[in-house]
Amino acid sequence: MTTPLKVNRIGLEPQIYKGSKTTLCAGCGHNAISERIIDAFYEMGVDPRRVIKLSGIGCSSKSPAYFMGGSHGFNAVHGRMPSVATGALLANKKLIAIGVSGDGDTSAIGIGQFVHLMRRNLPIVYIIEDNGCYGLTKGQFSPTADLGSTLKTGVVNDLPPIDTCALAIELGATFVARSFSGDKKQLLALLKAALAHRGTAMLDVISPCVTFNDHEGSTKSYAYAKDHDDPLEELSFVPFFEDISVDYEPGSTQEVTMHDGSKLYLKKLDEVFDPTDKIAALSRLREIARRGEFATGLIYFEPDRDDFLAQLNLIDEPLASLPPSRVRPGQEALDEIMDSLR
Amino acid sequence: MPLTDSALQEEHAAPRKQRVVNDFSLQVATVNGSGSQTANLVLLRSILLMGVPVSGKNMFPSNIAGLPTWYTIRASKRGYTGRKKEVDFLVAMNPETAKEDVLTLEPGAAVVYDEPLKLNALRSDLVFYPVPFDKLVAPVCSDAKLRRLVRNMIYDGILAKLLGIDLTFMDKALGRQMGKKAKAVALNQAALKAGWDFAEANLTKQDPFALEPMNLTAGKILIEGNQAAAIGCLMAGVTVVAWYPITPSSSLVESLIGYMKKHRVDKETGKATFAVVQAEDEIASLGMVIGASWAGARSMTSTSGPGISLMSEFTGLAYYAETPAVIFDVQRVGPSTGLPTRTAQGDLLFVAVLSHGDTKHIMLLPSSVEECYAMAMEAFELAEHFQTPVFVMLDLDLGMNNWMSDGFEYPTKPIDRGKLLTPDVLKRLGEWGRYRDVDGDGIAYRTVPGDGMPAYFTRGSGHNAKGQYSERPDDYVENMNRLARKFETARRFVPKPVIETVAGAKVGLVGYGTSHWAMIESRDQLREESDVKTSYFRLRAYPFDDHELAAFIDAHERIYVIEQNRDAQLLQLMKLDLSPERVAKLRSVRHYNGLPIDARSVTDDVLSQEGYEVAERNGRVARAGMTGGE
Ligand SMILES: Cc1ncc(C[n+]2csc(CCOP(=O)(O)OP(=O)(O)O)c2C)c(N)n1
Ligand code: SF4
């Protein structure tokens, strides 16, 4: 007897959402993130033909080849994926974009483009696979390395880290989260919520580099991440197409409705925290960092701001597929222009 | 032998009798930010309306207000619109530069000047017209704040009287310039009249320069190259534009935005069929263009040398990944502060091979505003046909100065998006590979996200014909050879050179872009003044037409390569395509002082290299090959 094939809500099998075999190191955090991305797109029933995967350069930036094989991908140049993603979405606003970057790709060479992507609130799921070092060039510090953390060689980092989440909130991203590649449940819920959001969804995912930054003294190792992960809330995500009601005690849980109608339930853990309050979000990040821990979960959320494409007042169809008759003005337009110059 | 100063003074002390009609250049020296541009454009257009061929060039500083600027108008009955080296008629409004401006004039020139500057004491071989501008402006304009602007219109009135421009032409030009602003028109008309009346009552015409109506400008437009290129982009159906402001290219995108808002907004919905993004820098501009082209949009950016430098890495990616991109490079002089608002042809060599690895790029080389328009459209066709970056190389002279032209023709060629995979093509091919050369021209079929056709993963150097990741040496070599094949296909596809072979000419002139205007005038000078016949070869695109180039060199004894940079970049680039015997025939004429190249500099340089003795001008003798200008 053959078991019926497992399919998602648009009738596609899980296999379709996979990519080619990873070439990253066994145990690399980036691989776990790829798996969660596959799960999220499958479970949300996203059509791979509408998806574009973009990345810069680095081990992390290689990973879009390892998920969603039926989608177009673009491995750009180091630190410049945001501009390529922006252009692609301008060309076709119906596409669903996921960008994968590294902490070096984003916070060093790419900080300028990162800043402006966040500012524009471009509709994209932007993932930083954050290992505090440059994996692909063999383990140098990146700007997200914490003060006092050490390289394998014993070199100590004496510059303060860039907190990409704080920066993203400050700059105008409308969905900002942090997670850990080892936290399957939280990461999956956040990825699905990011897909349900319209605007920039920025996820900084601590993703240990087993080869260069998983030793004692590193603050981005598996052991350190497990010990210092401080979840802000317990997350449950209910997609718009599932009719599930969640019972919760009033006051203990915040219900958030996403752009596409999906619901996100945030069960408070320690203190009362409202992720739609920008100032509270920033100070909470700081407080937890001061304790030597890192906050995970949905840190900041602003559901209603117009995204960049909406602001441009573009025609409904993708610009890329407008027929010549709609993009080349007629003879009378040229005549009018010529007359104005005589 | 050059004439001595005293001989000159004697000769020109008395007013010249011979009238010089419709053949002189007039320079207005002002301070930037003083609002003289309106007056200059009114003057320019009124000469055009008289039917006299005219051109206008602005030499301006990199500054918003307070530094000297010179606007030069050339009227030429023979239709020469390149820069004329000598200034025949000066309007000295800037106290800072007035003395030097007067001292560098050729004997016999005329000077209208602000009376308090007392310039007439400086020389006795010029004609001086003192004008009390402040006294004249006060009764015309009660608002003290506006006086500084209105003063300029007074010199237009003076010039109209002195040169013989009927005020009706001036009024008409003023109307065009000011549009429907009735109050402003009236104020400026009064200023024109005040100038005219003053000149009529107080100035006696002593210089020989005059304008008389002709009929050589019927239907002509006046336009800047950047604006012409913008119209080309509009008609090419560009949909995504990303840019970062930089002189001298900003006005290209700025005028494009104006045209798009007017002609590319959907009438029913009020929504745009285009997107323009002012990016954070030129790296991001080109990144956006590449992303947009990759996703199927017609996309472009516009910049100048500093931006091109920043675009280097992305250009290489687009070349290897085979993504269309249209990049306008409005060339200017070198880096950082100093001469960013001066013209040059300094990016040619750099752009030809921009980026690391084995890269070479298509460049279009317009020399006229008409070609800016046509080549803008052509650039999009080529970029999509060849799936590669295409650079359109303007320069500041072409992009930002006012040129006369016939009206532009509506495009006759339908828009062609190049080899995009469709279900029909896929059926014909059987199997598709993103980088498979199925037609033997080096150009493969591409798909774009969202088109329902097979997806692929786009990368730089490492891929095989199927578009799969590969670091194999044989895959790399195969791909590089195909890219070279594609470039050779482009060589036969890009705009052809313009060639004029003259029977019996031993000398050939080769150049591109704005050098054209100096070259055609210089050819007349060489023939008429020194009996040197020349043939002409103007390159309009890179890769060069090597067959035509070789044939032209073979047909002549000496070839002068004329260009506007120090290091003979065009000549260096030509060498790549030529045999040593042909290279040996090449000589170089270079002009690189930040001003547009002029015919006299070319003529002097060519003659001195031909062994003629060349007269000293402004105390300097042309040095063979490296005058650097004046
Ligand atoms: C312009 C440029 N400079 C330097 C490099 C070399 N380089 C490749 S990957 C990389 C760092 C990647 O680090 P990160 O983004 O943190 O990704 P990881 O490999 O750690 O996942 C660098 C510096 C490059 N590819 N391009
Ligand atoms: S070097 Fe580090 S980041 Fe790169 S694949 Fe290996 S474990 Fe991952």
PDB file of C-alpha atoms in Angstrom, chain A residues 217-338:
ATOM      1  CA  GLY A 217      35.479  32.588  24.598  1.00  0.00           C
ATOM      2  CA  SER A 218      33.171  33.067  21.615  1.00  0.00           C
ATOM      3  CA  THR A 219      29.804  34.658  22.327  1.00  0.00           C
ATOM      4  CA  LYS A 220      28.321  33.176  19.161  1.00  0.00           C
ATOM      5  CA  SER A 221      28.947  29.500  19.947  1.00  0.00           C
ATOM      6  CA  TYR A 222      26.203  26.905  20.361  1.00  0.00           C
ATOM      7  CA  ALA A 223      26.911  26.608  24.071  1.00  0.00           C
ATOM      8  CA  TYR A 224      26.890  30.356  24.648  1.00  0.00           C
ATOM      9  CA  ALA A 225      23.728  30.868  22.602  1.00  0.00           C
ATOM     10  CA  LYS A 226      21.869  28.138  24.493  1.00  0.00           C
ATOM     11  CA  ASP A 227      22.881  29.628  27.836  1.00  0.00           C
ATOM     12  CA  HIS A 228      22.204  33.271  27.064  1.00  0.00           C
ATOM     13  CA  ASP A 229      19.119  33.124  24.830  1.00  0.00           C
ATOM     14  CA  ASP A 230      16.448  35.199  26.624  1.00  0.00           C
ATOM     15  CA  PRO A 231      13.106  34.779  24.811  1.00  0.00           C
ATOM     16  CA  LEU A 232      10.820  37.769  25.150  1.00  0.00           C
ATOM     17  CA  GLU A 233       7.711  35.717  24.584  1.00  0.00           C
ATOM     18  CA  GLU A 234       6.431  32.312  23.568  1.00  0.00           C
ATOM     19  CA  LEU A 235       5.244  32.503  19.978  1.00  0.00           C
ATOM     20  CA  SER A 236       2.424  30.706  18.228  1.00  0.00           C
ATOM     21  CA  PHE A 237       1.613  31.484  14.640  1.00  0.00           C
ATOM     22  CA  VAL A 238      -1.716  30.663  13.050  1.00  0.00           C
ATOM     23  CA  PRO A 239      -1.796  31.224   9.287  1.00  0.00           C
ATOM     24  CA  PHE A 240      -4.811  32.921   7.733  1.00  0.00           C
ATOM     25  CA  PHE A 241      -5.876  29.760   5.929  1.00  0.00           C
ATOM     26  CA  GLU A 242      -6.131  27.665   9.116  1.00  0.00           C
ATOM     27  CA  ASP A 243      -9.213  27.971  11.208  1.00  0.00           C
ATOM     28  CA  ILE A 244      -7.726  27.458  14.635  1.00  0.00           C
ATOM     29  CA  SER A 245      -8.739  29.383  17.674  1.00  0.00           C
ATOM     30  CA  VAL A 246      -6.231  29.766  20.440  1.00  0.00           C
ATOM     31  CA  ASP A 247      -7.423  29.989  24.007  1.00  0.00           C
ATOM     32  CA  TYR A 248      -5.420  32.220  26.229  1.00  0.00           C
ATOM     33  CA  GLU A 249      -5.762  33.978  29.510  1.00  0.00           C
ATOM     34  CA  PRO A 250      -6.492  37.637  28.892  1.00  0.00           C
ATOM     35  CA  GLY A 251      -3.541  39.767  29.921  1.00  0.00           C
ATOM     36  CA  SER A 252      -0.997  37.000  29.511  1.00  0.00           C
ATOM     37  CA  THR A 253      -0.952  36.927  25.717  1.00  0.00           C
ATOM     38  CA  GLN A 254      -0.927  39.550  23.013  1.00  0.00           C
ATOM     39  CA  GLU A 255      -2.712  38.740  19.761  1.00  0.00           C
ATOM     40  CA  VAL A 256      -1.257  40.333  16.656  1.00  0.00           C
ATOM     41  CA  THR A 257      -2.975  40.313  13.267  1.00  0.00           C
ATOM     42  CA  MET A 258      -0.621  40.220  10.305  1.00  0.00           C
ATOM     43  CA  HIS A 259      -1.029  41.856   6.888  1.00  0.00           C
ATOM     44  CA  ASP A 260      -2.419  38.707   5.255  1.00  0.00           C
ATOM     45  CA  GLY A 261      -4.828  37.971   8.121  1.00  0.00           C
ATOM     46  CA  SER A 262      -2.621  35.455   9.888  1.00  0.00           C
ATOM     47  CA  LYS A 263      -2.436  35.695  13.670  1.00  0.00           C
ATOM     48  CA  LEU A 264       0.559  35.755  15.923  1.00  0.00           C
ATOM     49  CA  TYR A 265       0.114  35.022  19.630  1.00  0.00           C
ATOM     50  CA  LEU A 266       2.785  36.329  21.955  1.00  0.00           C
ATOM     51  CA  LYS A 267       2.651  34.750  25.386  1.00  0.00           C
ATOM     52  CA  LYS A 268       4.471  36.997  27.819  1.00  0.00           C
ATOM     53  CA  LEU A 269       7.300  35.388  29.677  1.00  0.00           C
ATOM     54  CA  ASP A 270       8.889  37.505  32.335  1.00  0.00           C
ATOM     55  CA  GLU A 271       7.661  41.075  32.216  1.00  0.00           C
ATOM     56  CA  VAL A 272       4.952  42.761  30.233  1.00  0.00           C
ATOM     57  CA  PHE A 273       6.409  43.728  26.875  1.00  0.00           C
ATOM     58  CA  ASP A 274       4.659  45.349  23.930  1.00  0.00           C
ATOM     59  CA  PRO A 275       6.549  44.865  20.662  1.00  0.00           C
ATOM     60  CA  THR A 276       4.593  47.626  18.935  1.00  0.00           C
ATOM     61  CA  ASP A 277       6.174  50.191  21.256  1.00  0.00           C
ATOM     62  CA  LYS A 278       9.383  51.310  19.555  1.00  0.00           C
ATOM     63  CA  ILE A 279      11.016  52.879  22.579  1.00  0.00           C
ATOM     64  CA  ALA A 280      10.145  49.953  24.821  1.00  0.00           C
ATOM     65  CA  ALA A 281      11.575  47.576  22.225  1.00  0.00           C
ATOM     66  CA  LEU A 282      14.867  49.446  22.057  1.00  0.00           C
ATOM     67  CA  SER A 283      15.257  49.737  25.794  1.00  0.00           C
ATOM     68  CA  ARG A 284      14.355  46.104  26.298  1.00  0.00           C
ATOM     69  CA  LEU A 285      17.065  45.068  23.834  1.00  0.00           C
ATOM     70  CA  ARG A 286      19.571  47.185  25.759  1.00  0.00           C
ATOM     71  CA  GLU A 287      18.560  45.943  29.180  1.00  0.00           C
ATOM     72  CA  ILE A 288      18.870  42.339  28.191  1.00  0.00           C
ATOM     73  CA  ALA A 289      22.198  42.975  26.467  1.00  0.00           C
ATOM     74  CA  ARG A 290      23.460  44.653  29.645  1.00  0.00           C
ATOM     75  CA  ARG A 291      22.749  41.443  31.533  1.00  0.00           C
ATOM     76  CA  GLY A 292      25.047  39.682  29.062  1.00  0.00           C
ATOM     77  CA  GLU A 293      22.139  37.877  27.409  1.00  0.00           C
ATOM     78  CA  PHE A 294      20.435  38.370  24.083  1.00  0.00           C
ATOM     79  CA  ALA A 295      16.739  38.875  23.607  1.00  0.00           C
ATOM     80  CA  THR A 296      15.024  36.626  21.068  1.00  0.00           C
ATOM     81  CA  GLY A 297      11.562  36.601  19.598  1.00  0.00           C
ATOM     82  CA  LEU A 298       9.597  39.364  17.945  1.00  0.00           C
ATOM     83  CA  ILE A 299      11.243  42.547  19.171  1.00  0.00           C
ATOM     84  CA  TYR A 300       9.462  45.180  17.150  1.00  0.00           C
ATOM     85  CA  PHE A 301       6.401  45.185  14.948  1.00  0.00           C
ATOM     86  CA  GLU A 302       4.661  47.975  13.073  1.00  0.00           C
ATOM     87  CA  PRO A 303       1.901  46.471  10.931  1.00  0.00           C
ATOM     88  CA  ASP A 304       0.464  49.484   9.158  1.00  0.00           C
ATOM     89  CA  ARG A 305       3.240  51.508   7.606  1.00  0.00           C
ATOM     90  CA  ASP A 306       3.224  51.658   3.800  1.00  0.00           C
ATOM     91  CA  ASP A 307       6.036  49.702   2.251  1.00  0.00           C
ATOM     92  CA  PHE A 308       8.395  51.244  -0.298  1.00  0.00           C
ATOM     93  CA  LEU A 309       6.553  49.932  -3.342  1.00  0.00           C
ATOM     94  CA  ALA A 310       3.202  51.226  -2.112  1.00  0.00           C
ATOM     95  CA  GLN A 311       4.735  54.676  -1.710  1.00  0.00           C
ATOM     96  CA  LEU A 312       5.765  54.772  -5.366  1.00  0.00           C
ATOM     97  CA  ASN A 313       2.161  54.638  -6.576  1.00  0.00           C
ATOM     98  CA  LEU A 314       2.995  52.019  -9.184  1.00  0.00           C
ATOM     99  CA  ILE A 315       0.539  50.555 -11.620  1.00  0.00           C
ATOM    100  CA  ASP A 316      -0.977  47.233 -10.474  1.00  0.00           C
ATOM    101  CA  GLU A 317       0.738  45.043 -13.071  1.00  0.00           C
ATOM    102  CA  PRO A 318       4.455  44.336 -12.747  1.00  0.00           C
ATOM    103  CA  LEU A 319       6.493  47.001 -14.580  1.00  0.00           C
ATOM    104  CA  ALA A 320       8.535  44.186 -16.093  1.00  0.00           C
ATOM    105  CA  SER A 321       5.675  42.796 -18.110  1.00  0.00           C
ATOM    106  CA  LEU A 322       4.013  45.969 -19.371  1.00  0.00           C
ATOM    107  CA  PRO A 323       3.605  45.714 -23.155  1.00  0.00           C
ATOM    108  CA  PRO A 324       5.469  48.210 -25.401  1.00  0.00           C
ATOM    109  CA  SER A 325       2.228  50.066 -26.083  1.00  0.00           C
ATOM    110  CA  ARG A 326       2.081  51.064 -22.424  1.00  0.00           C
ATOM    111  CA  VAL A 327       5.663  52.189 -22.038  1.00  0.00           C
ATOM    112  CA  ARG A 328       6.383  53.984 -25.313  1.00  0.00           C
ATOM    113  CA  PRO A 329       4.400  57.223 -25.554  1.00  0.00           C
ATOM    114  CA  GLY A 330       2.786  58.010 -28.908  1.00  0.00           C
ATOM    115  CA  GLN A 331       3.836  60.373 -31.672  1.00  0.00           C
ATOM    116  CA  GLU A 332       1.750  63.188 -30.177  1.00  0.00           C
ATOM    117  CA  ALA A 333       3.798  63.086 -26.951  1.00  0.00           C
ATOM    118  CA  LEU A 334       7.048  63.496 -28.881  1.00  0.00           C
ATOM    119  CA  ASP A 335       5.531  66.265 -30.999  1.00  0.00           C
ATOM    120  CA  GLU A 336       4.481  68.083 -27.864  1.00  0.00           C
ATOM    121  CA  ILE A 337       7.963  67.806 -26.409  1.00  0.00           C
ATOM    122  CA  MET A 338       9.590  68.981 -29.644  1.00  0.00           C
TER     123      MET A 338
END
